[in-house]
Short mmCIF file of C-alpha atoms and ligand atoms in Angstrom, two decimals:
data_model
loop_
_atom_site.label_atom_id
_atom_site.label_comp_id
_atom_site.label_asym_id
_atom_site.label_seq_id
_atom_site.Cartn_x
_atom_site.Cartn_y
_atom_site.Cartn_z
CA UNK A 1 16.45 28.36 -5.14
CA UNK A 2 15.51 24.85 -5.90
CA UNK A 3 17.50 21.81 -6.62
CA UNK A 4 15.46 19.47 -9.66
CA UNK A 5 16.48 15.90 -8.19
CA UNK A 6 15.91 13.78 -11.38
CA UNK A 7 15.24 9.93 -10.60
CA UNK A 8 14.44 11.35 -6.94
CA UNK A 9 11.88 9.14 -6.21
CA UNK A 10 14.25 5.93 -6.83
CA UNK A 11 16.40 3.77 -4.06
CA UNK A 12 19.33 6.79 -4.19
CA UNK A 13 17.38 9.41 -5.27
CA UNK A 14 14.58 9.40 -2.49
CA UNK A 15 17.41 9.18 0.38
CA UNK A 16 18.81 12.17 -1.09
CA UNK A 17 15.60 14.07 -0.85
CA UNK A 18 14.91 13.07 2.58
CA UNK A 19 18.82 14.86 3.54
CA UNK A 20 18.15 17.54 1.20
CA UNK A 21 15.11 18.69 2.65
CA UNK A 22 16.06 18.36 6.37
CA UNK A 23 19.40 20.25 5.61
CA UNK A 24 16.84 22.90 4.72
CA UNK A 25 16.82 22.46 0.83
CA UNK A 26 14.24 23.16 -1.82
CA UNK A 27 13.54 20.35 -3.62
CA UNK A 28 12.00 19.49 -6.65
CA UNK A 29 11.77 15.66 -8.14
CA UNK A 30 11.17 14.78 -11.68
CA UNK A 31 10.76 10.64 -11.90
CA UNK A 32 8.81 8.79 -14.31
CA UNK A 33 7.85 6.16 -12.25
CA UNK A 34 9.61 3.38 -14.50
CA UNK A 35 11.70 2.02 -12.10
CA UNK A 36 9.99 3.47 -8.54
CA UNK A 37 6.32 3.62 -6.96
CA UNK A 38 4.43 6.35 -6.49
CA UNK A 39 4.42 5.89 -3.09
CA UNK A 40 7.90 6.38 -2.59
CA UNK A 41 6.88 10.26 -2.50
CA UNK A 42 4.29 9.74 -0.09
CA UNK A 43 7.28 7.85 2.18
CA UNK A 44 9.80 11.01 1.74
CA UNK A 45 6.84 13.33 2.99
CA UNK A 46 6.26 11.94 5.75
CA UNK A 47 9.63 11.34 6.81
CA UNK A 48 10.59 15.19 6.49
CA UNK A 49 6.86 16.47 7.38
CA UNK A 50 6.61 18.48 4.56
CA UNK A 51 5.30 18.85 0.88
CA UNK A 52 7.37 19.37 -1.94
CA UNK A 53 6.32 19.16 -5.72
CA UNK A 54 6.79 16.04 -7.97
CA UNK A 55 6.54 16.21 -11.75
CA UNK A 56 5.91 12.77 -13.55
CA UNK A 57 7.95 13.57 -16.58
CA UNK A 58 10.82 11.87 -18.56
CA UNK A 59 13.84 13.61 -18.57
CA UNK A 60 13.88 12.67 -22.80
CA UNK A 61 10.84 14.58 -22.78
CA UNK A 62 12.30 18.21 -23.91
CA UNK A 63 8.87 20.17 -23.43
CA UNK A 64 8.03 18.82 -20.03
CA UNK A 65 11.44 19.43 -18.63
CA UNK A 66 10.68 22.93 -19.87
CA UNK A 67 7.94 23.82 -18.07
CA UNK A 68 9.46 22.64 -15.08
CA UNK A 69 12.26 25.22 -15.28
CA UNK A 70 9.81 27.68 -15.98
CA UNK A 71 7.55 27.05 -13.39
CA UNK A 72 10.11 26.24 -10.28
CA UNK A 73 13.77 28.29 -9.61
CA UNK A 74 15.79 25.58 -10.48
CA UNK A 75 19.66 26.15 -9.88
CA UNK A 76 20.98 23.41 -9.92
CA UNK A 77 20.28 19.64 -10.91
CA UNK A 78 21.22 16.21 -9.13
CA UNK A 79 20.92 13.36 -12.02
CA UNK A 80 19.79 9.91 -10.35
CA UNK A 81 17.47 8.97 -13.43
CA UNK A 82 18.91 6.44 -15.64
CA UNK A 83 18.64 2.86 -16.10
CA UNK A 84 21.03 0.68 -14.29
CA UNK A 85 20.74 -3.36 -14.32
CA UNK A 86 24.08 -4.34 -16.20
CA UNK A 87 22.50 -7.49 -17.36
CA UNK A 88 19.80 -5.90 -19.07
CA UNK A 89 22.01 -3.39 -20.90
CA UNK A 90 23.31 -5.99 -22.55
CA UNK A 91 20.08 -7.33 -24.24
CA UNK A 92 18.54 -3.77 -24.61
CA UNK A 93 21.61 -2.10 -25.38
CA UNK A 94 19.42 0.78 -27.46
CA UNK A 95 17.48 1.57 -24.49
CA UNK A 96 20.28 1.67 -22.52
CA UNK A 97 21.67 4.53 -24.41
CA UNK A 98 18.10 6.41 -25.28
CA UNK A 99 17.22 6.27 -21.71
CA UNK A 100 20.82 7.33 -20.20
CA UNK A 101 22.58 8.83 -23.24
CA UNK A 102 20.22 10.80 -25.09
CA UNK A 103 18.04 11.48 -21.61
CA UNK A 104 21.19 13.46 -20.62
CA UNK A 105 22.21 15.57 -23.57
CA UNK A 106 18.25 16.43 -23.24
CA UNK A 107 18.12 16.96 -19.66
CA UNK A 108 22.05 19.11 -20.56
CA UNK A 109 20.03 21.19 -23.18
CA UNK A 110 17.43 22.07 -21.72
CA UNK A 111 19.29 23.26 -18.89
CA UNK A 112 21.88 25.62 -21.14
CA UNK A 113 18.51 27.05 -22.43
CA UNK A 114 17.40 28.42 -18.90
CA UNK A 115 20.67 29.27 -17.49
CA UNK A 116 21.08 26.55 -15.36
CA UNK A 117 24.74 25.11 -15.53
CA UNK A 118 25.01 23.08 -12.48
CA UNK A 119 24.89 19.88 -12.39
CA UNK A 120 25.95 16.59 -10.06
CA UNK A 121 25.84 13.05 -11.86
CA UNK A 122 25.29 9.96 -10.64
CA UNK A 123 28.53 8.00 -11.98
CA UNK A 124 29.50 5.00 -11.10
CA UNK A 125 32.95 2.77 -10.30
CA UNK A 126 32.16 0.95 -13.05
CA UNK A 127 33.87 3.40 -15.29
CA UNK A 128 37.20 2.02 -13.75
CA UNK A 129 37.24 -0.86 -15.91
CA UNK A 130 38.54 -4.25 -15.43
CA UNK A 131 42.50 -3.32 -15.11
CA UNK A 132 42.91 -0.50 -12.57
CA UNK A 133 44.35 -1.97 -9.17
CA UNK A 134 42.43 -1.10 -5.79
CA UNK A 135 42.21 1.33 -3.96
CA UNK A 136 41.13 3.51 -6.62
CA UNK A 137 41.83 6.95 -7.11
CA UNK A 138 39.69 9.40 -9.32
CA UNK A 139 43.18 10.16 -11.62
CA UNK A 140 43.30 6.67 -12.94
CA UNK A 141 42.32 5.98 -16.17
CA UNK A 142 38.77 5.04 -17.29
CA UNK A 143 36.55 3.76 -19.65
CA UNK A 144 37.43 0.21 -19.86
CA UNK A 145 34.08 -0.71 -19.26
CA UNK A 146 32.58 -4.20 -20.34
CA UNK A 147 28.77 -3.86 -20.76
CA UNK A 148 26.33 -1.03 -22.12
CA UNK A 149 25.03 0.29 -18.99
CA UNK A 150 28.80 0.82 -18.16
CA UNK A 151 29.52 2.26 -21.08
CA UNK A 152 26.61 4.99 -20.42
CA UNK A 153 28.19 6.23 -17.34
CA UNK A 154 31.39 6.69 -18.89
CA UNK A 155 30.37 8.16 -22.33
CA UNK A 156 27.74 10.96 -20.03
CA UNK A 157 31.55 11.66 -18.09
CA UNK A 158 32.81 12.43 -21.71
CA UNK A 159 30.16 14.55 -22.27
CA UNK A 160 29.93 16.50 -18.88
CA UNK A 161 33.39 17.05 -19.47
CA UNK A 162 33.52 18.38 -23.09
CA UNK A 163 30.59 20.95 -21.91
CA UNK A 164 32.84 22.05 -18.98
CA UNK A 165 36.14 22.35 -21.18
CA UNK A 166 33.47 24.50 -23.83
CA UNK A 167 32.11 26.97 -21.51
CA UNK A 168 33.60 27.88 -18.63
CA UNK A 169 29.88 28.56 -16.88
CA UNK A 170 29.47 24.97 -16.02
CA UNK A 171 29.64 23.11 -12.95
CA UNK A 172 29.76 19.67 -12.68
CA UNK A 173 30.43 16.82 -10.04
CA UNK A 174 31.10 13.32 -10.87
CA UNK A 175 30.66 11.05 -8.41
CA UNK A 176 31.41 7.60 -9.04
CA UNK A 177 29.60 5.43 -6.13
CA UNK A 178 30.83 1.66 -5.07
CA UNK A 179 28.26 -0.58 -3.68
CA UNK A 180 25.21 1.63 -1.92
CA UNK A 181 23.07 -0.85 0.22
CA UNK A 182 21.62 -0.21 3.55
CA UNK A 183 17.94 1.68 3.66
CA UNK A 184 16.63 4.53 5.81
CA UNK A 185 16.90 3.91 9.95
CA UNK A 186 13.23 4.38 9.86
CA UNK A 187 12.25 1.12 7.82
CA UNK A 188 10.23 2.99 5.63
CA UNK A 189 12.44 3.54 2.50
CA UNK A 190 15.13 1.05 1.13
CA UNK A 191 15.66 -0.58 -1.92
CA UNK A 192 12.91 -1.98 -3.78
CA UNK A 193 13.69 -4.25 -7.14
CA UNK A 194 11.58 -5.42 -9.78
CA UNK A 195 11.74 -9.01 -10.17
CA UNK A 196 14.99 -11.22 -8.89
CA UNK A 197 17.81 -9.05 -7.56
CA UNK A 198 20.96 -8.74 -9.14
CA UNK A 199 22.44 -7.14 -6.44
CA UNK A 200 24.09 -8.55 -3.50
CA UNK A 201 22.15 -7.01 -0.27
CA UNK A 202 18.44 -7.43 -1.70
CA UNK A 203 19.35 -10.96 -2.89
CA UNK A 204 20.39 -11.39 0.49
CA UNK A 205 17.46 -9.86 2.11
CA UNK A 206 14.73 -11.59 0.41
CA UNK A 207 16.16 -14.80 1.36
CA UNK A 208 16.18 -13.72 4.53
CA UNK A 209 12.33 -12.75 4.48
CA UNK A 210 11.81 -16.48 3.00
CA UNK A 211 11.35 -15.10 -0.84
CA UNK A 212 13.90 -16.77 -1.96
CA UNK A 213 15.50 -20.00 -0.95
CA UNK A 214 19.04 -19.21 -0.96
CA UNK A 215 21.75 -16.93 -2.47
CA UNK A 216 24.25 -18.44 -5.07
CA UNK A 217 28.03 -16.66 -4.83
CA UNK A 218 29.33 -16.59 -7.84
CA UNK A 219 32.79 -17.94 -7.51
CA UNK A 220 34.87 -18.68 -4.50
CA UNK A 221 38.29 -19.09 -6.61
CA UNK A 222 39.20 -15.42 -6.53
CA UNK A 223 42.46 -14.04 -5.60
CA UNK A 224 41.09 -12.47 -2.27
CA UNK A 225 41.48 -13.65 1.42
CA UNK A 226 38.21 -16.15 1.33
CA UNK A 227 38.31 -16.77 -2.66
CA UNK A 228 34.54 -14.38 -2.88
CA UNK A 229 34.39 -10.92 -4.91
CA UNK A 230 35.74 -7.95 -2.79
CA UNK A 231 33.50 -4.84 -3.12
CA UNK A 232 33.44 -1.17 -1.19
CA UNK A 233 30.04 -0.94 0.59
CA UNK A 234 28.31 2.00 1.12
CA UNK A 235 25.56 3.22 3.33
CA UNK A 236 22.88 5.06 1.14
CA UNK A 237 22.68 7.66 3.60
CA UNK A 238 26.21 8.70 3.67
CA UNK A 239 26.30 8.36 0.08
CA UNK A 240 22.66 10.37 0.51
CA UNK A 241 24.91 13.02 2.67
CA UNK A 242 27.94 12.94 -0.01
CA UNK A 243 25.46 14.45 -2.41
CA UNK A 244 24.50 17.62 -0.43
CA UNK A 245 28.03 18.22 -0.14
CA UNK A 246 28.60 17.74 -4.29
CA UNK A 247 25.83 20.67 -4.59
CA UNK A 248 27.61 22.80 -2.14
CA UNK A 249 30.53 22.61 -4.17
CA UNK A 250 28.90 22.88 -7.90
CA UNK A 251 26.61 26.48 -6.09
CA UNK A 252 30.26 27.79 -5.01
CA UNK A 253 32.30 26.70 -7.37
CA UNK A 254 32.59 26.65 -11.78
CA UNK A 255 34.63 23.66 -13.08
CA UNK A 256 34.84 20.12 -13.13
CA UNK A 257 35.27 17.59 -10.17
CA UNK A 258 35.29 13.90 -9.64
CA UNK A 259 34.59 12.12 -6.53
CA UNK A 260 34.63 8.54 -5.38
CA UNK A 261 32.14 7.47 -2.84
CA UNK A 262 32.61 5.15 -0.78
CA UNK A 263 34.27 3.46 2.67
CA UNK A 264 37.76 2.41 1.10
CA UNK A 265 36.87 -0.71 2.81
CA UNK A 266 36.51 -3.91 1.20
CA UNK A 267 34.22 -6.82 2.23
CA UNK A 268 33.74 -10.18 0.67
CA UNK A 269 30.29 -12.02 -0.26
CA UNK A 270 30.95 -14.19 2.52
CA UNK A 271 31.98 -11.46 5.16
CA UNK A 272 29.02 -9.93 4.14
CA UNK A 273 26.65 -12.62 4.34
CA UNK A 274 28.21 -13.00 8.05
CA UNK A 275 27.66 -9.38 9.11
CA UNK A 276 23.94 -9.69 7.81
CA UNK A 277 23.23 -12.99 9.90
CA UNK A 278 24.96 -11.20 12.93
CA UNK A 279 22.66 -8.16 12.70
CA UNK A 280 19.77 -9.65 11.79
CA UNK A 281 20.20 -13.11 13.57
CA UNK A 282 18.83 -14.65 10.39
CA UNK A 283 20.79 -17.66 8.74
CA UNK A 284 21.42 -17.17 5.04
CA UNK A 285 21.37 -20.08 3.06
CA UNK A 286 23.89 -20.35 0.08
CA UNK A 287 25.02 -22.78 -2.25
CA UNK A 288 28.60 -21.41 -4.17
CA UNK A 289 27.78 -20.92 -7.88
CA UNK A 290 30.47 -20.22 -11.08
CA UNK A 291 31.66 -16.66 -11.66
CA UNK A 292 29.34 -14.03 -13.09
CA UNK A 293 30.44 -12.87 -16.22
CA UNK A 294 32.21 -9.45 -15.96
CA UNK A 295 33.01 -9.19 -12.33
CA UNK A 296 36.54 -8.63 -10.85
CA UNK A 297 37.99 -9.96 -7.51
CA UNK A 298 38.35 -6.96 -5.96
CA UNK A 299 36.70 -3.33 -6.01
CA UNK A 300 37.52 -0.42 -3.34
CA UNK A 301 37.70 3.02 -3.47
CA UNK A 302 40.45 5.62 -1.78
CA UNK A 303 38.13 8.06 -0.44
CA UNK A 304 40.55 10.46 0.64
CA UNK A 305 39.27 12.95 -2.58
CA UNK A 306 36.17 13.53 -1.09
CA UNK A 307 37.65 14.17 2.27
CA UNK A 308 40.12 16.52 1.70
CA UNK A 309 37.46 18.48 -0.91
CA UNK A 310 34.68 18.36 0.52
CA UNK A 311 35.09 17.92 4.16
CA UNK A 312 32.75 14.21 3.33
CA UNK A 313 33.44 10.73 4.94
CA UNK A 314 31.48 7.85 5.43
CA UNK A 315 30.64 7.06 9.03
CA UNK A 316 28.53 3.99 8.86
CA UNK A 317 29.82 0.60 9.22
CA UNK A 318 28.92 -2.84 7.33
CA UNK A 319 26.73 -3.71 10.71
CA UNK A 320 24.92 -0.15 10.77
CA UNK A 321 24.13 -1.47 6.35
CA UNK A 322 23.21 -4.79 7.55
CA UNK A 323 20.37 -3.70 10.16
CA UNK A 324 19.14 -1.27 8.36
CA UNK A 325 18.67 -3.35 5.10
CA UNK A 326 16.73 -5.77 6.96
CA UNK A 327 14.40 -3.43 9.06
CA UNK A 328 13.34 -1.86 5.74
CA UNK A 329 12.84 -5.84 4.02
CA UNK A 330 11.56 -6.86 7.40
CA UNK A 331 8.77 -3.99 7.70
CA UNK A 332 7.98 -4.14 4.02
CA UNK A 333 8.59 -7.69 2.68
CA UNK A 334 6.92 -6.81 -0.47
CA UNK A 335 8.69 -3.43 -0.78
CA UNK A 336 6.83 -0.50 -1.57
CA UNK A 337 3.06 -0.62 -2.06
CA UNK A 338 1.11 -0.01 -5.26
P1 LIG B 401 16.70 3.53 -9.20
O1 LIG B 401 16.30 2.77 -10.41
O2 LIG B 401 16.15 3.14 -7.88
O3 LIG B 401 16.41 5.09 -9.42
C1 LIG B 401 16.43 5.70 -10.69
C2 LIG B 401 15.13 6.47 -10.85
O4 LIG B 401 15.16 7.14 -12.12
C3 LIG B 401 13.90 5.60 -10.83
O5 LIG B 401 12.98 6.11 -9.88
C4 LIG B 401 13.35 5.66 -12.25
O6 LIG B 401 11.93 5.58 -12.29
C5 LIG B 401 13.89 7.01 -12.72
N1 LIG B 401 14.10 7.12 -14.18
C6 LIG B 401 14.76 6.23 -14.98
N2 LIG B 401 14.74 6.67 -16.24
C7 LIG B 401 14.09 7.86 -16.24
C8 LIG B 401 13.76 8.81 -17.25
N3 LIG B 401 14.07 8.61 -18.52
N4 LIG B 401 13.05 9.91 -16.89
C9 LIG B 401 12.70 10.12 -15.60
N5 LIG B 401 12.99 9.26 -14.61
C10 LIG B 401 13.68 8.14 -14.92
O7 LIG B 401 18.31 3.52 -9.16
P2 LIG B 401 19.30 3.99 -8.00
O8 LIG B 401 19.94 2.77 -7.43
O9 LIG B 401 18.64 4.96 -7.12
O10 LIG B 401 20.41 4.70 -8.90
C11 LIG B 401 20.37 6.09 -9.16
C12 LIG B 401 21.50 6.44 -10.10
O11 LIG B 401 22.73 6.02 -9.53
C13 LIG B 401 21.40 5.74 -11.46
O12 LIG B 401 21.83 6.65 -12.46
C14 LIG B 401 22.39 4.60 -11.34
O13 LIG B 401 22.91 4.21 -12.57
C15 LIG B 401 23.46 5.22 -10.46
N6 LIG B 401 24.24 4.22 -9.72
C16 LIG B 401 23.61 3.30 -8.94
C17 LIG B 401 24.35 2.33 -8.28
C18 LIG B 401 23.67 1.28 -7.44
O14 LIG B 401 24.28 0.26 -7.14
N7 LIG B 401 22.41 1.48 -7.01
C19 LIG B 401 25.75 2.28 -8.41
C20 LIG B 401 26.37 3.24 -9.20
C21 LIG B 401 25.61 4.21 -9.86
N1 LIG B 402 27.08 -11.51 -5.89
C1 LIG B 402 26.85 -12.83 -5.59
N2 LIG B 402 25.56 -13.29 -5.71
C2 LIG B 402 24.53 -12.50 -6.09
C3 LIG B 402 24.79 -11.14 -6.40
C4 LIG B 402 26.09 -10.68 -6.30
O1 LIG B 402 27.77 -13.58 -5.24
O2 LIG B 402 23.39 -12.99 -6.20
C5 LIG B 402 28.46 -10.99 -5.74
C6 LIG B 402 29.07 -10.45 -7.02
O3 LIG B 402 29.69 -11.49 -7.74
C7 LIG B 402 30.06 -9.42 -6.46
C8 LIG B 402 29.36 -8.89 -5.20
O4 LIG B 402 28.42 -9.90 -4.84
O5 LIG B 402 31.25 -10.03 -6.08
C9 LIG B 402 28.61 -7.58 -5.43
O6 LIG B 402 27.74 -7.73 -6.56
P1 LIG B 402 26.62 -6.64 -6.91
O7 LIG B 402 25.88 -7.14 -8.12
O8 LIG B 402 25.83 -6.31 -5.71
O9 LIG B 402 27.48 -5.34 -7.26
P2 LIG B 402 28.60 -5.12 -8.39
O10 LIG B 402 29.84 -4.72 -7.67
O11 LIG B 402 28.68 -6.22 -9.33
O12 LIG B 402 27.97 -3.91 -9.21
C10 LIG B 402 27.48 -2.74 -8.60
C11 LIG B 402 26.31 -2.18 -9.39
C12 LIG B 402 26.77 -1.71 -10.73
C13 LIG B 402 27.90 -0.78 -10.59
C14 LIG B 402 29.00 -1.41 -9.77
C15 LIG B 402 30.12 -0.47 -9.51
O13 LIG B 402 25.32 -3.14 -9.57
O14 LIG B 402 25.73 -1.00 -11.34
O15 LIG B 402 28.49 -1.82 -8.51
O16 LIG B 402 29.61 0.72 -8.99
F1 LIG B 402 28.38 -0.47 -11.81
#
């Protein structure tokens, strides 16, 4: 029995593989390279010392997803592959919802058609909305979200959950993830964006390697202890190791479930920027900018959920995130090759 990891060769996706396949999981990775190199594959191989098959597809692609489940013994699906910068949903708002939206309910169909009715999705904390008070809890109300992409994650929730409520077959986990950063201990997968960051760590991290001259924070007047956005950081590798639990519980179990995933910890821009100088003995410059539009002051999860279900905690700390971010910049300052 295989899992189909969709997306798998992405920043999440490919850290998932690598814990799959050393738990002792088949896996099987559909990508279609928008967002991801090739080479990424090449990386997970070597790291677990082992083949396993790839299929350059597009999950909107009904015929190719298809043969896939009729050439591999697909059980049960992980769903990384989507399109995520926020910014960019809101000029391409169309693609947005082609590439997430209508991906899914293809990606859904063509897994009713084959009798596969498992599924975990890659949600996100966005779908909390601007008004919920942290920490957050999975029964609080969502779907105040303020941009497209947002919108995406919470509208394939609806969905997931309509199926479930419509036949009683399906399993499906939700996990909404905080802030993943960190990269592989190896240094030989981490996160690799196209053009200027809009995230945080890899903003952070190519200043560091000299690529860019310094980080702006957007706004220091928030109501939190140094006046910088509080967010939930995450190790990809726990959040890597959250996932292998969320397909335990979707082979043993029909139904819905929702997880957070995260540290219930919250860290500042500037605490951040301190931990990453600390652990990488690098000085970051910054210059403090205005506010970005859409961000709150303060975003953490209560991971107690996930503990109590599925026996999943995070274990590594903002310093562990820090090092490992910059050994993966550090040993690839132009991220993964061509
Ligand atoms: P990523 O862009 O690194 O990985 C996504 C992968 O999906 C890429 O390899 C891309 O090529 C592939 N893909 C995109 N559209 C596809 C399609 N139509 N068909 C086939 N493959 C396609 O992103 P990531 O950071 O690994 O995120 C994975 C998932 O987690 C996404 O759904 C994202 O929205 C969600 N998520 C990410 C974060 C974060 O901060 N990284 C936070 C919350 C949720
Ligand atoms: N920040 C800066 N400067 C930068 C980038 C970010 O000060 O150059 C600040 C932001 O204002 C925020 C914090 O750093 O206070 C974290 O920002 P990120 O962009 O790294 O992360 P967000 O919390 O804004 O958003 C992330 C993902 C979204 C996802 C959300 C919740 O990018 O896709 O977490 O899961 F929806």
């Amino acid at each position: 029995m295989s899992v189909l990891v969709t997306g798998g060769l992405g920043y999440i996706g490919s850290h998932t593989c690598v814990e799959l396949m050393n738990a002792g999981a088949e896996v099987v990775v559909v990508d279609n390279l928008y967002n991801c190199k090739k080479s990424s594959y090449d990386r997970i191989k070597a790291l677990v010392g082992r083949d396993f098959k790839f299929y350059e597809c597009d999950i909107r692609d009904a015929e190719g997803l298809n043969k896939i489940f009729e050439n591999e013994d697909i059980d049960s699906v992980i769903h990384f592959a989507g399109l995520k910068a926020v910014g960019e949903s809101v000029q391409k708002p169309l693609e947005y919802f082609d590439n997430n939206v209508n991906g899914t309910l293809v990606l859904l169909d063509v897994m009713r058609k084959h009798g596969c009715k498992k599924i975990v999705f890659s949600s996100s904390a966005t779908v909390y909305g601007m008004n919920n008070v942290s920490p957050l809890t999975e029964d609080m109300q969502v779907g105040g979200v303020t941009n497209p992409y947002g919108r995406t994650k919470y509208m394939i929730e609806c969905i997931l959950q309509d199926l479930c409520v419509s036949d009683k077959e399906w399993s499906v986990c939700l996990l909404r993830y905080f802030n993943p950063i960190g990269a592989h201990k190896s240094g030989t997968m981490g996160e690799d964006p196209n053009g200027i960051p809009n995230n945080l760590m890899p903003y952070i991290t190519q200043v560091a390697i000299g690529k860019r001259e310094k980080l702006t924070v957007y706004g220091d007047d928030y109501d939190t202890h140094d006046g910088t956005g509080v967010r939930d950081y995450i190790h990809v590798v726990d959040l890597a190791l959250g996932h292998l639990k969320a397909v335990e519980k979707v082979r043993g179990e029909n139904g819905l479930f929702i997880y957070n995933l995260g540290t219930g910890i919250g860290y500042s821009v500037l605490d951040v920027v301190k931990a990453f100088e600390k652990a990488s003995g690098v000085e970051i410059s910054y210059q403090i900018g205005p506010r970005r539009a859409g961000d709150i002051a303060t975003c953490y999860s209560d991971p107690g959920k996930a503990l109590n279900e599925l026996g999943w905690k995070a274990e590594r700390d903002i310093e562990e995130m820090c090092e490992d971010s910059w050994r993966w910049q550090s040993q690839n300052p132009t991220g993964y090759p061509d």
